[in-house]
Structure formats: structure tokens, C-alpha cells
Short mmCIF file of C-alpha atoms and ligand atoms in Angstrom, two decimals:
data_model
loop_
_atom_site.label_atom_id
_atom_site.label_comp_id
_atom_site.label_asym_id
_atom_site.label_seq_id
_atom_site.Cartn_x
_atom_site.Cartn_y
_atom_site.Cartn_z
CA UNK A 929 2.64 -22.52 -10.90
CA UNK A 930 2.02 -21.26 -7.32
CA UNK A 931 -1.41 -22.00 -5.86
CA UNK A 932 -4.02 -19.62 -4.46
CA UNK A 933 -3.15 -18.89 -0.81
CA UNK A 934 -5.51 -15.91 -0.68
CA UNK A 935 -8.73 -17.93 -0.74
CA UNK A 936 -10.98 -17.20 2.24
CA UNK A 937 -8.09 -15.61 4.09
CA UNK A 938 -7.78 -12.30 5.92
CA UNK A 939 -5.12 -9.94 4.56
CA UNK A 940 -3.74 -8.34 7.70
CA UNK A 941 0.02 -8.21 7.22
CA UNK A 942 2.03 -8.59 4.05
CA UNK A 943 4.35 -10.72 6.17
CA UNK A 944 1.76 -13.51 6.09
CA UNK A 945 2.47 -13.97 2.36
CA UNK A 946 5.43 -15.35 0.41
CA UNK A 947 7.21 -14.52 -2.82
CA UNK A 948 5.18 -17.33 -4.48
CA UNK A 949 1.96 -15.72 -3.29
CA UNK A 950 3.05 -12.42 -4.85
CA UNK A 951 3.89 -14.22 -8.10
CA UNK A 952 0.42 -15.81 -8.09
CA UNK A 953 -1.28 -12.47 -7.43
CA UNK A 954 0.73 -10.56 -10.05
CA UNK A 955 -0.03 -13.23 -12.65
CA UNK A 956 -3.72 -13.07 -11.79
CA UNK A 957 -3.58 -9.25 -12.03
CA UNK A 958 -2.19 -9.54 -15.56
CA UNK A 959 -4.78 -12.16 -16.52
CA UNK A 960 -7.78 -10.29 -15.16
CA UNK A 961 -6.96 -7.39 -17.48
CA UNK A 962 -7.37 -9.67 -20.50
CA UNK A 963 -10.87 -10.87 -19.55
CA UNK A 964 -13.88 -9.36 -21.30
CA UNK A 965 -16.08 -7.21 -19.09
CA UNK A 966 -18.76 -9.94 -19.20
CA UNK A 967 -16.28 -12.55 -18.00
CA UNK A 968 -15.05 -10.21 -15.25
CA UNK A 969 -18.60 -9.40 -14.26
CA UNK A 970 -19.33 -13.04 -13.35
CA UNK A 971 -16.56 -13.41 -10.76
CA UNK A 972 -18.18 -11.75 -7.75
CA UNK A 973 -21.81 -11.74 -8.89
CA UNK A 974 -24.05 -11.60 -5.83
CA UNK A 975 -21.16 -10.94 -3.45
CA UNK A 976 -20.64 -7.89 -1.25
CA UNK A 977 -17.61 -5.97 -0.02
CA UNK A 978 -18.40 -4.24 3.28
CA UNK A 979 -16.11 -1.50 4.51
CA UNK A 980 -15.51 0.97 7.29
CA UNK A 981 -13.00 3.82 7.24
CA UNK A 982 -12.15 5.47 10.53
CA UNK A 983 -9.59 7.60 8.63
CA UNK A 984 -9.68 9.57 5.38
CA UNK A 985 -9.27 7.72 2.13
CA UNK A 986 -9.57 8.40 -1.58
CA UNK A 987 -7.72 5.71 -3.53
CA UNK A 988 -8.02 2.74 -1.19
CA UNK A 989 -11.77 2.98 -0.84
CA UNK A 990 -12.53 3.98 -4.42
CA UNK A 991 -10.19 1.46 -6.01
CA UNK A 992 -11.66 -1.34 -3.90
CA UNK A 993 -15.20 -0.24 -4.81
CA UNK A 994 -14.29 0.08 -8.45
CA UNK A 995 -12.52 -3.30 -8.35
CA UNK A 996 -15.53 -5.00 -6.73
CA UNK A 997 -17.91 -3.45 -9.29
CA UNK A 998 -15.69 -4.57 -12.17
CA UNK A 999 -15.91 -8.20 -11.05
CA UNK A 1000 -19.70 -8.00 -10.70
CA UNK A 1001 -19.93 -7.50 -6.94
CA UNK A 1002 -21.29 -4.68 -4.83
CA UNK A 1003 -19.87 -2.58 -2.02
CA UNK A 1004 -21.54 -1.07 0.98
CA UNK A 1005 -19.99 0.67 3.87
CA UNK A 1006 -19.26 3.53 6.14
CA UNK A 1007 -16.75 6.12 5.02
CA UNK A 1008 -17.74 8.70 7.57
CA UNK A 1009 -18.08 7.29 11.06
CA UNK A 1010 -19.97 10.41 12.17
CA UNK A 1011 -22.98 8.96 10.33
CA UNK A 1012 -22.79 5.57 12.09
CA UNK A 1013 -23.90 4.15 15.42
CA UNK A 1014 -20.32 4.52 16.64
CA UNK A 1015 -21.52 8.01 17.55
CA UNK A 1016 -24.14 6.38 19.82
CA UNK A 1017 -21.35 4.59 21.64
CA UNK A 1018 -21.31 1.28 19.76
CA UNK A 1019 -18.05 -0.60 20.25
CA UNK A 1020 -15.48 -1.37 17.55
CA UNK A 1021 -16.13 -5.09 18.04
CA UNK A 1022 -19.91 -4.79 17.57
CA UNK A 1023 -19.45 -2.52 14.56
CA UNK A 1024 -17.14 -4.98 12.82
CA UNK A 1025 -19.35 -7.94 13.71
CA UNK A 1026 -22.33 -6.13 12.17
CA UNK A 1027 -20.57 -5.26 8.91
CA UNK A 1028 -19.46 -8.87 8.59
CA UNK A 1029 -23.10 -10.03 8.86
CA UNK A 1030 -24.03 -8.06 5.74
CA UNK A 1031 -21.01 -8.76 3.54
CA UNK A 1032 -18.69 -11.46 2.20
CA UNK A 1033 -15.43 -9.64 2.86
CA UNK A 1034 -14.71 -6.70 5.16
CA UNK A 1035 -12.28 -3.85 4.43
CA UNK A 1036 -11.11 -1.72 7.37
CA UNK A 1037 -9.00 1.38 7.86
CA UNK A 1038 -8.37 2.44 11.44
CA UNK A 1039 -5.82 4.70 13.21
CA UNK A 1040 -4.68 2.01 15.68
CA UNK A 1041 -1.96 -0.55 15.13
CA UNK A 1042 -3.44 -4.03 15.57
CA UNK A 1043 -6.98 -2.88 14.64
CA UNK A 1044 -7.26 -5.17 11.60
CA UNK A 1045 -5.83 -8.22 13.34
CA UNK A 1046 -8.34 -7.71 16.16
CA UNK A 1047 -11.18 -7.25 13.65
CA UNK A 1048 -10.26 -10.53 11.94
CA UNK A 1049 -10.80 -12.30 15.25
CA UNK A 1050 -14.32 -10.86 15.53
CA UNK A 1051 -15.47 -10.88 11.93
CA UNK A 1052 -17.31 -13.87 10.48
CA UNK A 1053 -15.81 -13.00 7.09
CA UNK A 1054 -12.24 -12.40 5.88
CA UNK A 1055 -10.87 -8.97 6.74
CA UNK A 1056 -8.68 -6.83 4.51
CA UNK A 1057 -6.44 -4.32 6.26
CA UNK A 1058 -6.86 -1.03 4.39
CA UNK A 1059 -4.37 0.70 6.71
CA UNK A 1060 -3.83 0.12 10.43
CA UNK A 1061 -2.23 3.03 12.27
CA UNK A 1062 1.39 3.46 11.28
CA UNK A 1063 1.81 -0.29 11.23
CA UNK A 1064 0.84 -1.66 7.80
CA UNK A 1065 -1.08 -1.21 4.56
CA UNK A 1066 -0.52 -4.58 2.89
CA UNK A 1067 -2.57 -4.20 -0.29
CA UNK A 1068 -0.85 -0.89 -1.05
CA UNK A 1069 2.53 -2.62 -0.87
CA UNK A 1070 1.31 -5.45 -3.08
CA UNK A 1071 0.37 -2.94 -5.73
CA UNK A 1072 3.61 -1.00 -5.19
CA UNK A 1073 5.67 -4.14 -5.82
CA UNK A 1074 3.47 -5.03 -8.81
CA UNK A 1075 4.10 -1.52 -10.21
CA UNK A 1076 7.87 -1.91 -9.79
CA UNK A 1077 7.66 -5.27 -11.55
CA UNK A 1078 5.64 -3.83 -14.45
CA UNK A 1079 8.03 -0.90 -14.85
CA UNK A 1080 11.34 -2.68 -14.42
CA UNK A 1081 10.37 -6.23 -15.54
CA UNK A 1082 12.09 -7.59 -12.45
CA UNK A 1083 12.44 -6.96 -8.74
CA UNK A 1084 15.64 -8.83 -7.94
CA UNK A 1085 18.80 -6.81 -8.35
CA UNK A 1086 17.13 -3.40 -8.09
CA UNK A 1087 18.19 -0.51 -5.86
CA UNK A 1088 15.12 1.02 -4.32
CA UNK A 1089 15.08 4.32 -2.45
CA UNK A 1090 12.30 4.97 0.07
CA UNK A 1091 12.12 8.66 0.92
CA UNK A 1092 10.25 10.81 3.42
CA UNK A 1093 8.32 9.89 6.52
CA UNK A 1094 9.72 6.48 7.37
CA UNK A 1095 8.64 6.69 10.97
CA UNK A 1096 4.87 7.01 10.62
CA UNK A 1097 4.26 5.93 7.00
CA UNK A 1098 2.55 2.54 7.17
CA UNK A 1099 2.99 1.85 3.45
CA UNK A 1100 6.75 1.99 4.03
CA UNK A 1101 6.67 -0.92 6.50
CA UNK A 1102 4.51 -3.12 4.31
CA UNK A 1103 6.74 -2.30 1.34
CA UNK A 1104 9.95 -3.16 3.20
CA UNK A 1105 8.45 -6.42 4.52
CA UNK A 1106 7.26 -7.34 1.02
CA UNK A 1107 10.57 -6.41 -0.65
CA UNK A 1108 12.53 -8.34 1.95
CA UNK A 1109 11.40 -11.56 0.26
CA UNK A 1110 13.37 -10.47 -2.86
CA UNK A 1111 17.03 -9.73 -3.45
CA UNK A 1112 17.12 -5.93 -3.47
CA UNK A 1113 19.10 -3.06 -1.98
CA UNK A 1114 16.91 -0.69 0.01
CA UNK A 1115 18.06 2.87 0.63
CA UNK A 1116 16.09 4.60 3.38
CA UNK A 1117 16.20 8.40 3.16
CA UNK A 1118 14.70 10.57 5.90
CA UNK A 1119 15.55 13.31 8.38
CA UNK A 1120 16.69 11.78 11.65
CA UNK A 1121 13.39 12.64 13.41
CA UNK A 1122 11.53 10.52 10.84
CA UNK A 1123 13.91 7.57 10.75
CA UNK A 1124 12.52 4.07 10.36
CA UNK A 1125 11.38 2.52 13.67
CA UNK A 1126 14.16 0.03 14.16
CA UNK A 1127 12.03 -2.18 16.43
CA UNK A 1128 9.63 -2.72 13.52
CA UNK A 1129 12.28 -4.00 11.15
CA UNK A 1130 14.84 -5.71 13.37
CA UNK A 1131 13.42 -9.18 12.76
CA UNK A 1132 13.61 -8.91 8.98
CA UNK A 1133 15.95 -11.63 7.67
CA UNK A 1134 19.35 -10.03 7.16
CA UNK A 1135 19.86 -11.19 3.59
CA UNK A 1136 18.24 -7.91 2.56
CA UNK A 1137 20.62 -4.98 2.39
CA UNK A 1138 19.36 -1.75 3.95
CA UNK A 1139 21.23 1.55 3.95
CA UNK A 1140 20.28 4.68 5.90
CA UNK A 1141 20.70 8.23 4.55
CA UNK A 1142 19.59 11.72 5.49
CA UNK A 1143 20.16 13.26 2.06
CA UNK A 1144 19.50 12.53 -1.59
CA UNK A 1145 23.13 12.89 -2.66
CA UNK A 1146 24.37 12.57 -6.24
CA UNK A 1147 26.09 9.28 -5.38
CA UNK A 1148 22.85 7.84 -4.08
CA UNK A 1149 20.68 9.18 -6.91
CA UNK A 1150 22.99 7.55 -9.48
CA UNK A 1151 22.33 4.15 -7.90
CA UNK A 1152 18.55 4.21 -7.58
CA UNK A 1153 16.28 2.38 -10.05
CA UNK A 1154 13.17 3.34 -8.12
CA UNK A 1155 12.43 6.25 -5.79
CA UNK A 1156 9.39 5.61 -3.60
CA UNK A 1157 8.33 8.94 -2.15
CA UNK A 1158 6.06 9.33 0.87
CA UNK A 1159 4.07 12.11 2.43
CA UNK A 1160 4.92 13.38 5.89
CA UNK A 1161 2.08 11.93 7.96
CA UNK A 1162 0.99 15.24 9.45
CA UNK A 1163 -1.95 13.67 11.29
CA UNK A 1164 0.40 11.37 13.24
CA UNK A 1165 2.77 14.18 14.16
CA UNK A 1166 2.70 15.14 17.84
CA UNK A 1167 4.04 18.68 17.24
CA UNK A 1168 3.05 20.76 14.20
CA UNK A 1169 6.06 23.07 14.62
CA UNK A 1170 8.28 20.02 14.11
CA UNK A 1171 6.24 19.11 11.03
CA UNK A 1172 6.82 22.54 9.52
CA UNK A 1173 10.59 22.21 9.94
CA UNK A 1174 10.79 19.19 7.68
CA UNK A 1175 8.00 19.94 5.25
CA UNK A 1176 9.22 20.01 1.64
CA UNK A 1177 12.65 18.65 2.54
CA UNK A 1178 13.09 16.21 -0.35
CA UNK A 1179 10.88 17.60 -3.11
CA UNK A 1180 11.31 15.51 -6.25
CA UNK A 1181 11.53 17.85 -9.22
CA UNK A 1182 13.39 18.29 -12.53
CA UNK A 1183 16.61 18.98 -10.67
CA UNK A 1184 16.43 15.61 -8.89
CA UNK A 1185 15.54 13.84 -12.16
CA UNK A 1186 18.56 15.41 -13.88
CA UNK A 1187 20.84 13.98 -11.21
CA UNK A 1188 19.21 10.51 -11.32
CA UNK A 1189 19.37 7.51 -13.67
CA UNK A 1190 17.52 8.45 -16.88
CA UNK A 1191 14.99 5.65 -16.37
CA UNK A 1192 14.45 6.06 -12.62
CA UNK A 1193 10.83 5.26 -11.73
CA UNK A 1194 9.19 7.67 -9.26
CA UNK A 1195 6.47 6.04 -7.19
CA UNK A 1196 4.25 7.46 -4.46
CA UNK A 1197 1.28 5.79 -2.72
CA UNK A 1198 -0.46 9.20 -2.88
CA UNK A 1199 -1.85 11.57 -1.73
CA UNK A 1200 1.10 13.87 -2.34
CA UNK A 1201 1.33 17.24 -0.68
CA UNK A 1202 4.57 18.90 -1.78
CA UNK A 1203 6.96 15.93 -2.07
CA UNK A 1204 6.70 15.71 -5.85
CA UNK A 1205 6.51 18.76 -8.07
CA UNK A 1206 3.54 18.52 -10.50
CA UNK A 1207 5.98 19.80 -13.14
CA UNK A 1208 7.37 16.26 -13.53
CA UNK A 1209 3.94 14.60 -13.87
CA UNK A 1210 4.27 14.27 -17.64
CA UNK A 1211 7.74 12.74 -17.63
CA UNK A 1212 8.17 9.01 -18.29
CA UNK A 1213 9.72 8.77 -14.81
CA UNK A 1214 6.46 9.71 -13.09
CA UNK A 1215 4.72 6.42 -12.39
CA UNK A 1216 2.49 7.38 -9.45
CA UNK A 1217 -0.81 7.73 -11.30
CA UNK A 1218 -0.19 4.52 -13.23
CA UNK A 1219 0.52 2.96 -9.83
CA UNK A 1220 -2.87 4.23 -8.57
CA UNK A 1221 -4.59 2.73 -11.60
CA UNK A 1222 -2.90 -0.64 -10.98
CA UNK A 1223 -4.56 -0.42 -7.56
CA UNK A 1224 -7.90 -1.20 -9.14
CA UNK A 1225 -6.54 -4.12 -11.20
CA UNK A 1226 -4.53 -5.68 -8.40
CA UNK A 1227 -7.44 -5.35 -5.97
CA UNK A 1228 -9.81 -6.93 -8.53
CA UNK A 1229 -7.45 -9.89 -8.71
CA UNK A 1230 -7.01 -9.99 -4.95
CA UNK A 1231 -10.77 -9.94 -4.28
CA UNK A 1232 -11.26 -12.67 -6.91
CA UNK A 1233 -8.62 -14.86 -5.26
CA UNK A 1234 -10.05 -14.22 -1.83
CA UNK A 1235 -13.61 -15.05 -2.86
CA UNK A 1236 -12.89 -18.12 -5.04
CA UNK A 1237 -10.31 -20.90 -4.82
CA UNK A 1238 -10.18 -20.98 -8.63
CA UNK A 1239 -11.04 -17.36 -9.45
CA UNK A 1240 -11.43 -17.70 -13.24
C1 NCD B 1761 -1.55 5.95 2.17
C2 NCD B 1761 -2.09 5.59 3.54
O1 NCD B 1761 -3.28 5.76 3.82
O2 NCD B 1761 -1.29 5.06 4.30
N1 NCD B 1761 -2.57 6.27 1.26
C3 NCD B 1761 -3.02 5.30 0.41
O3 NCD B 1761 -3.72 4.42 0.82
N2 NCD B 1761 -2.61 5.34 -0.86
C4 NCD B 1761 -0.47 6.96 2.19
C5 NCD B 1761 -0.68 8.26 2.88
O4 NCD B 1761 -1.76 8.57 3.39
O5 NCD B 1761 0.30 9.04 2.91
#
């Protein structure tokens, strides 16, 4: 049985964790769902999650808040920096330091790469990276891999397609780093302007097989067990005209499902814009909302493991 390597530790990059750590976390995520609400409510009693979001968020912030509440803790934070002293000119460092004074763990989303790593050097408390620029979003990838495991009952041996904005999508990088500890085939599908940043993946151990595509061909669709769809990161796009050219390029709809394996699992970190047609939401292939709901459970387990050496 792997031991708890999350205790009192900042979660900055998924690369700081091993396949055993994922196994520990996934097991804890299963176990926390079988606790009674009274048992759950004791785990983080009296403890506080502090957060600051310099970028928009729906799921990350709400699932963390909901997770913290479900284990008996509280959350406080800043989701709109316009209402904070940042507007008076307070520095990032002083802001993070202050949040860490009032909380037991600090969750941060920021548009710059390296922002969470830097915060962890300033904060008195462990920092969780809730999305740093186009670099990483480690807890999203943990829940993505957990979702794949729940759906497919295994990770090893799967063919996983990652489709869309591979250049700016931070969840993509964390997912690839996380999956690279398993034995999987990864098929990267994007227009050439949104190709994966090769410098960000060139030190991944080469036992993982990665294939590059620009189209969702029939041959490819027949291979894929999972299709992980991403939104084009409009806000990181230098030229909106360029954005418009590629918008809606790989919309997943009934036609794509017909050409795919019957049990293909469609995942998306959400929010979606037009990459997945709502007309497939009620199919058994559509896993994205289940994935979002696992976000609460996995983050409850993660917070428990971070706050206690023996969580429950
Ligand atoms: C993602 C993000 O912020 O990187 N959202 C999320 O946390 N589920 C994906 C996105 O914004 O496209």
C-alpha cells in the first residue's frame, strides 16, 4: 500500500508525483465516498482553505470550496481581484503571504507560468496550483486520470486522444505528464498552429508513445478508448482573427461517435464552447459532467491527504 506523499506538501506540478502517489490518491478518493457525512465532516474541522483567482474559474474554485465544506473545513478567498488591495498596488508576494497567514492551505490561479512555484516559496502554508498560465493545472489532471480509471477500470494499455488547443491548454500538459507514468499511447490532435509546445514535453521519458495528427480520421477514431477534448484558449490567443479560423474545427457530435469505438469515453475539463455538441450529452460516451463531479471527490481526498498524514 503506497504511503501519503501529499501530507503538508505544495501541489505545483503533477511531475512531482509518482504512479504510486496517484494510486494512493485514487484509493483515498474511493474511500472518502464511503464515509458518512459525519465522518467526513471531522477531517478538516477548524481548518481553512484560502484562495485567490487572478483568472476566471467555475469548477476549480467551486469544487475546492465544496470539497473543503464536505470535510468540515471552511474556505475564504478572493475570486475577483478588483475587490482586493492588489488594486491599491499590493505586490503578488505580499498578497500570497497575507492569504497564507489566514489559512491552512492556499489555492492559486494566475495567468503566469511559474506563479504557483513562486507562491510556494513565499507562502507559510502549502500551495495548490489551480492553474498557472499555459503551464500546468495538476489537480485537474489528477481528476482526469481518476475519471479515465473509473470509466475504463485501467489506464495501462489505453489509446488516449487529446484534441484541440494543445499549445495553450495547461490541462493538456499536466495530463500528458501524469499519463507518461503509465503505459499508454497518446494521440495528439490539433491544427498546426496549436501544436503541442515541443520544448515542454521533450524531457518526458520516451517509453511513452506519442503520435501527432491534424485530423480526426476514421483510422484514428477506431483506435481511441478516450477522447479528451479541450477548448481553444481564446484569452491566450494573440490574434482573434486566427482564433476564428480554427474555432469549431473538431466538434465532437453524433457523427464522430458513429465513427468511434462504441464505448469511447469523451472527456473535457470544461468549460466547453463549441467543441462538443450538447446533443451527445445524454449518451453513455459523454463523461465530462461525471468528470466534473469527481473533481469534488478527488479534491476532498487531496485536501484530506494534504492536511493530515493519516487522513481517516
Ligand atoms: C481549465 C483551465 O482553467 O485550464 N478549466 C478547468 O479548470 N476545468 C480548462 C479551460 O479553461 O479551458
